[in-house]
Short mmCIF file of C-alpha atoms in Angstrom, two decimals:
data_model
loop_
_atom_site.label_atom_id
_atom_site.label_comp_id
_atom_site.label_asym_id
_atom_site.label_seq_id
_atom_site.Cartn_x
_atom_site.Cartn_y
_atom_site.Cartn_z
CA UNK A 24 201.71 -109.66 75.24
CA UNK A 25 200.73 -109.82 78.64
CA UNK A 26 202.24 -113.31 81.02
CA UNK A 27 199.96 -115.31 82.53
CA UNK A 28 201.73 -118.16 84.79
CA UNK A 29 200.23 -121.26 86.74
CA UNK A 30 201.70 -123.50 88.89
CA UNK A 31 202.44 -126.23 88.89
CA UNK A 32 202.73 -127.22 85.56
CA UNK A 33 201.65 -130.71 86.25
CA UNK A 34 200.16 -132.72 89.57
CA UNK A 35 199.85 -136.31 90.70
CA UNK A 36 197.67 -137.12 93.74
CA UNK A 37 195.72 -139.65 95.35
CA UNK A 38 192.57 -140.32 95.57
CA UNK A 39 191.05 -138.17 98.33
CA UNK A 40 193.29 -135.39 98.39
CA UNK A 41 193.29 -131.49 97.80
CA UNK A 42 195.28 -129.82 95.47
CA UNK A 43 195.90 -126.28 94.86
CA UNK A 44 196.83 -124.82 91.61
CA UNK A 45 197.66 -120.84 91.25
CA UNK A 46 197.36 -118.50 88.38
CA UNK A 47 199.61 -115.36 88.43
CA UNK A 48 199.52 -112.71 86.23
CA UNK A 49 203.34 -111.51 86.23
CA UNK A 50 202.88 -107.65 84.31
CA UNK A 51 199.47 -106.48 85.17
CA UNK A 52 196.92 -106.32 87.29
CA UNK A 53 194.29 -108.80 87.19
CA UNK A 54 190.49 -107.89 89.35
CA UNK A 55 189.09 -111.00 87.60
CA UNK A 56 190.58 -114.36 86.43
CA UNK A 57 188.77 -117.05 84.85
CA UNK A 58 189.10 -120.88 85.41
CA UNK A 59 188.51 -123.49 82.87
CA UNK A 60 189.25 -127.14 82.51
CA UNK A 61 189.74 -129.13 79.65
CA UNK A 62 189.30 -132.89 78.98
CA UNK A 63 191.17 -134.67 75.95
CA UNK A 64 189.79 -133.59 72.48
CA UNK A 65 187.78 -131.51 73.46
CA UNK A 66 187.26 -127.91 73.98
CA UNK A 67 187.75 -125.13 77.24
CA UNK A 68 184.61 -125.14 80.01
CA UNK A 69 184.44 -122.07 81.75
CA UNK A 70 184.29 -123.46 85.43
CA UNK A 71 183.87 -120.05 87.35
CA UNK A 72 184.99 -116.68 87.56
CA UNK A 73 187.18 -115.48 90.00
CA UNK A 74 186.71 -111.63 91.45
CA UNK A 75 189.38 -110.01 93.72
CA UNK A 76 188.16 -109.12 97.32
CA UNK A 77 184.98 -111.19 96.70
CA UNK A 78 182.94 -113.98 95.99
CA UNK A 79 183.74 -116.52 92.56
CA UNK A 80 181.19 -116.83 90.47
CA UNK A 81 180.99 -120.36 89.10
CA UNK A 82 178.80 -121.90 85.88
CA UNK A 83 175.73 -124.14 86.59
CA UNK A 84 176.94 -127.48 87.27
CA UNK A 85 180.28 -126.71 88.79
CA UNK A 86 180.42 -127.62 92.41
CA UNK A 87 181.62 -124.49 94.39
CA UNK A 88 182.64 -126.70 97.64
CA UNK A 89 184.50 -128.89 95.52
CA UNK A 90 186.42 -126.48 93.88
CA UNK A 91 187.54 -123.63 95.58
CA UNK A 92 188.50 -120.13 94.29
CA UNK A 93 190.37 -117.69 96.02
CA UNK A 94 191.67 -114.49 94.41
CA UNK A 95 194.11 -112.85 97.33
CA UNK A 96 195.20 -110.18 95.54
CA UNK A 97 195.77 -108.38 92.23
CA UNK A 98 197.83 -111.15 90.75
CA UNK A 99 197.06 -114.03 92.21
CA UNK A 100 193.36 -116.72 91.84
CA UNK A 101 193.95 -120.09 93.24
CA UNK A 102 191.75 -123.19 92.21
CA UNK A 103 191.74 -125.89 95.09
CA UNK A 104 190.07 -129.13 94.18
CA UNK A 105 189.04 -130.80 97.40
CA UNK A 106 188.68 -134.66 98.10
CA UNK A 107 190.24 -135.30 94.32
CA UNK A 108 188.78 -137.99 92.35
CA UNK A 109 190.05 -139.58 89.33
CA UNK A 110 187.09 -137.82 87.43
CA UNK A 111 188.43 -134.62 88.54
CA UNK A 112 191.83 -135.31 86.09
CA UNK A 113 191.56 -133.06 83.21
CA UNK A 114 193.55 -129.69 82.41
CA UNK A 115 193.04 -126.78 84.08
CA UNK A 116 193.76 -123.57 82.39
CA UNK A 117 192.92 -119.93 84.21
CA UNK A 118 192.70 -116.57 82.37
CA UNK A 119 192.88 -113.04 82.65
CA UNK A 120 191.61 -109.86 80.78
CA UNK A 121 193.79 -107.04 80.44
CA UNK A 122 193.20 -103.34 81.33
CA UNK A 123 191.99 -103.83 77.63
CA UNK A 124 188.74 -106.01 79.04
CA UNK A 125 188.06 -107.78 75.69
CA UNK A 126 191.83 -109.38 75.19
CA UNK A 127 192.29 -112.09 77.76
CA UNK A 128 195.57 -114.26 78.48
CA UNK A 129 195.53 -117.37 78.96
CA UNK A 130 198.14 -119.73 81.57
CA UNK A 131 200.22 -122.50 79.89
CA UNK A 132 197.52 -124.64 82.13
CA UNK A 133 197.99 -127.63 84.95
CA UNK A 134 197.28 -131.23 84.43
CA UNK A 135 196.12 -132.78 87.41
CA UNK A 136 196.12 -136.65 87.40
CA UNK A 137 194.26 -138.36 90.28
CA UNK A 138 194.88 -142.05 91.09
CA UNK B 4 176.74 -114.37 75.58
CA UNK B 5 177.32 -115.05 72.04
CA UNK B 6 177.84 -118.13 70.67
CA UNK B 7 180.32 -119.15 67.95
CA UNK B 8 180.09 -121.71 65.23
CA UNK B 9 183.35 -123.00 63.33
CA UNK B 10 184.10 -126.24 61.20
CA UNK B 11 185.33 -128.51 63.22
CA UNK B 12 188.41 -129.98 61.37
CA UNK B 13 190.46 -128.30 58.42
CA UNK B 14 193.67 -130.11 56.66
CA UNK B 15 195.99 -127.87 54.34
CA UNK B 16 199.19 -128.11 52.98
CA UNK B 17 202.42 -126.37 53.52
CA UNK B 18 203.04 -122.84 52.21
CA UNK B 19 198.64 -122.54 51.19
CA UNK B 20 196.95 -119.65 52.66
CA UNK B 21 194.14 -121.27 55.14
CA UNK B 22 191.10 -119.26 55.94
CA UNK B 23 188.81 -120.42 58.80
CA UNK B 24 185.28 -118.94 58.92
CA UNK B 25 183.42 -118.51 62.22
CA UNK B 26 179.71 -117.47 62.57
CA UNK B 27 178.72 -115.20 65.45
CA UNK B 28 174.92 -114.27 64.63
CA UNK B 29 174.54 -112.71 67.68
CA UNK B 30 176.97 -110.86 68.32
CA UNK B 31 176.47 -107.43 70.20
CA UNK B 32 177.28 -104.21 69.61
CA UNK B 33 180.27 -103.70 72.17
CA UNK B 34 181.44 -107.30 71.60
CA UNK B 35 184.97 -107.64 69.59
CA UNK B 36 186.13 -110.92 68.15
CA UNK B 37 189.39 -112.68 69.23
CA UNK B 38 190.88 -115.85 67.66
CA UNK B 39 193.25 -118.01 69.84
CA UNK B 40 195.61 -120.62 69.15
CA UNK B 41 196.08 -123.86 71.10
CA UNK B 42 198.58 -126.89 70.91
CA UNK B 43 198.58 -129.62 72.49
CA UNK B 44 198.67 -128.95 76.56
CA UNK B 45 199.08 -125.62 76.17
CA UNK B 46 196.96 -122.55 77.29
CA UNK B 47 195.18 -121.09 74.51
CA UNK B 48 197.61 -118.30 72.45
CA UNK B 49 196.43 -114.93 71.39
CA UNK B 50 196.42 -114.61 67.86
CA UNK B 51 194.28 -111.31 66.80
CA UNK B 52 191.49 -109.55 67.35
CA UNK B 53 189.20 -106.91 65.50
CA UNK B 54 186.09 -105.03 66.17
CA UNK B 55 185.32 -104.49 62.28
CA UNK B 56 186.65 -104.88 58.89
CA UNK B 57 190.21 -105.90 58.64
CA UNK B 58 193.19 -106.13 61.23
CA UNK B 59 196.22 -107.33 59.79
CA UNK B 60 199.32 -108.20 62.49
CA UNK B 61 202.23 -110.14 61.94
CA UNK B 62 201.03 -114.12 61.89
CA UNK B 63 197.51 -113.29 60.03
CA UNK B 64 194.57 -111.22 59.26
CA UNK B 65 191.09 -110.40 60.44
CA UNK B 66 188.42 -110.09 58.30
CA UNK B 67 185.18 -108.69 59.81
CA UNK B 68 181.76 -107.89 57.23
CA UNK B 69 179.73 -105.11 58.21
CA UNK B 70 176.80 -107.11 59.54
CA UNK B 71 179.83 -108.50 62.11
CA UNK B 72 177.90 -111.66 62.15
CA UNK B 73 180.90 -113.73 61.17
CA UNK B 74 184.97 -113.15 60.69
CA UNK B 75 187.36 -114.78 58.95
CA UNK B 76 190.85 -115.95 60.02
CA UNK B 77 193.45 -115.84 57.41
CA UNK B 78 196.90 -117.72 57.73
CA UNK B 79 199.18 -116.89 54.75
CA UNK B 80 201.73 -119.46 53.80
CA UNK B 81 200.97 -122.28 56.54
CA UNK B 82 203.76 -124.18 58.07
CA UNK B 83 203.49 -127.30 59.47
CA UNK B 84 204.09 -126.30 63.25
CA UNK B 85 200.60 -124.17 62.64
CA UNK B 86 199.56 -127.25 63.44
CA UNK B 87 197.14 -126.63 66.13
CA UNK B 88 193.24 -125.64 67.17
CA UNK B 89 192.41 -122.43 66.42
CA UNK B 90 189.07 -120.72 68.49
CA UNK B 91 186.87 -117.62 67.52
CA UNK B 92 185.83 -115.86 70.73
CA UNK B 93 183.70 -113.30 71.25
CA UNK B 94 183.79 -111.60 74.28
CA UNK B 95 180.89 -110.35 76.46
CA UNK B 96 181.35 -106.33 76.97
CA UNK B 97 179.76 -107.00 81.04
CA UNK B 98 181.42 -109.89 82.04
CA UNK B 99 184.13 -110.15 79.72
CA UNK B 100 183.85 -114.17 79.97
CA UNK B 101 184.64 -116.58 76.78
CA UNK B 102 182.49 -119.37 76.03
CA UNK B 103 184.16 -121.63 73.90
CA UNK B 104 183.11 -123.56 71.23
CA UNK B 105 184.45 -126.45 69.41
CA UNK B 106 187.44 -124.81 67.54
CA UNK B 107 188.71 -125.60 64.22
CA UNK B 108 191.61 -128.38 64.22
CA UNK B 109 193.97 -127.38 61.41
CA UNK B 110 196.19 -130.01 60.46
CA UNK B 111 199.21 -128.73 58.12
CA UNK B 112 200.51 -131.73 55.75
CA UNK B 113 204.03 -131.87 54.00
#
């Protein structure tokens, strides 16, 4: 199947400051990625959809200015959580759909811990 | 965008068949159903997907009814490193975004 990578695999910051995670997708061409996070137990939130050359898209409740989405090119969304706060830890998984729209693949996810 | 409903937990024991149900009521017409794997800090896994009847690949089959209102994974011979959460998506044919719903947590005993 198709290879979705993030990096990095794992984060530790302080309190306060930004921290950029990328999604890469390494065989195919990607127009849209998705970003979700993901707290213990529970299941995936969709947090916003990212759209090369344009615009995100996020879900109601998701801050755009706090987390920032920018999709540079045809393989590459990056999430950048501004002025981190130790609510903000959680995993943070990104997506992509294939030229195939309906099957998506998934990143092996980031876990961001903020002290 | 549709939603999907699953049981929540499932336990099973080595070398059973497991079959998860998930309901999708309102599913539309261009919508296909995909079921995902997850462990533990790990990105969801693609497992299978069908648009109708029954899809079988190498790790499990699909079964879809007619009425497409619900599927059924089916795991033959479980091991305990299936292990995992298992989600029924459905995707939306215009935006092509998931929403997830609870997932089924399988647990495999010895």
């Amino acid at each position: 199947g198709a290879v979705v990578s993030q990096h990095p695999s794992w984060v530790i910051c302080k309190s306060g400051t930004s921290v950029k995670i990328e999604c890469r997708s390494l065989d195919f061409q990607a127009t849209t990625m998705f970003w979700y996070r993901q707290f213990p137990k529970q299941s995936l939130m969709l947090m916003a959809t990212s759209n090369e050359g344009s615009k995100a898209t996020y879900e109601q409740g998701v801050e755009k200015d706090k987390f920032l989405i920018n999709h540079a090119s045809l393989t590459l969304s990056t999430l950048t959580v501004t002025s981190a706060h130790p609510e903000d830890s959680s995993f943070y998984i990104c997506s992509a759909p294939t030229s195939r729209k309906d099957t998506q693949y998934f990143g092996p996810g980031t876990r961001l811990t903020v002290l | 965008l549709a939603k999907t409903t699953q049981p929540i937990s499932m336990d099973s024991y080595e070398g059973q068949e497991v079959n998860i149900t998930c309901s999708h009521n309102n599913i539309a017409t261009n919508d296909y159903i995909t079921w995902y794997q997850q462990f533990p800090s790990q990105g969801p896994r693609f497992i299978i997907q069908g648009y109708k009847t029954k899809v079988t690949n190498e790790v499990a089959s699909l079964f879809i009814p007619a009425d497409r209102k619900s599927s059924t994974l089916s795991l033959p011979r479980v091991s305990l490193s299936d292990t995992a959460v298992y989600y029924c998506l459905v995707g939306d044919s215009g935006t092509y975004k998931y929403i997830f719903g609870t997932g089924t947590r399988l647990k495999v005993l010895a």
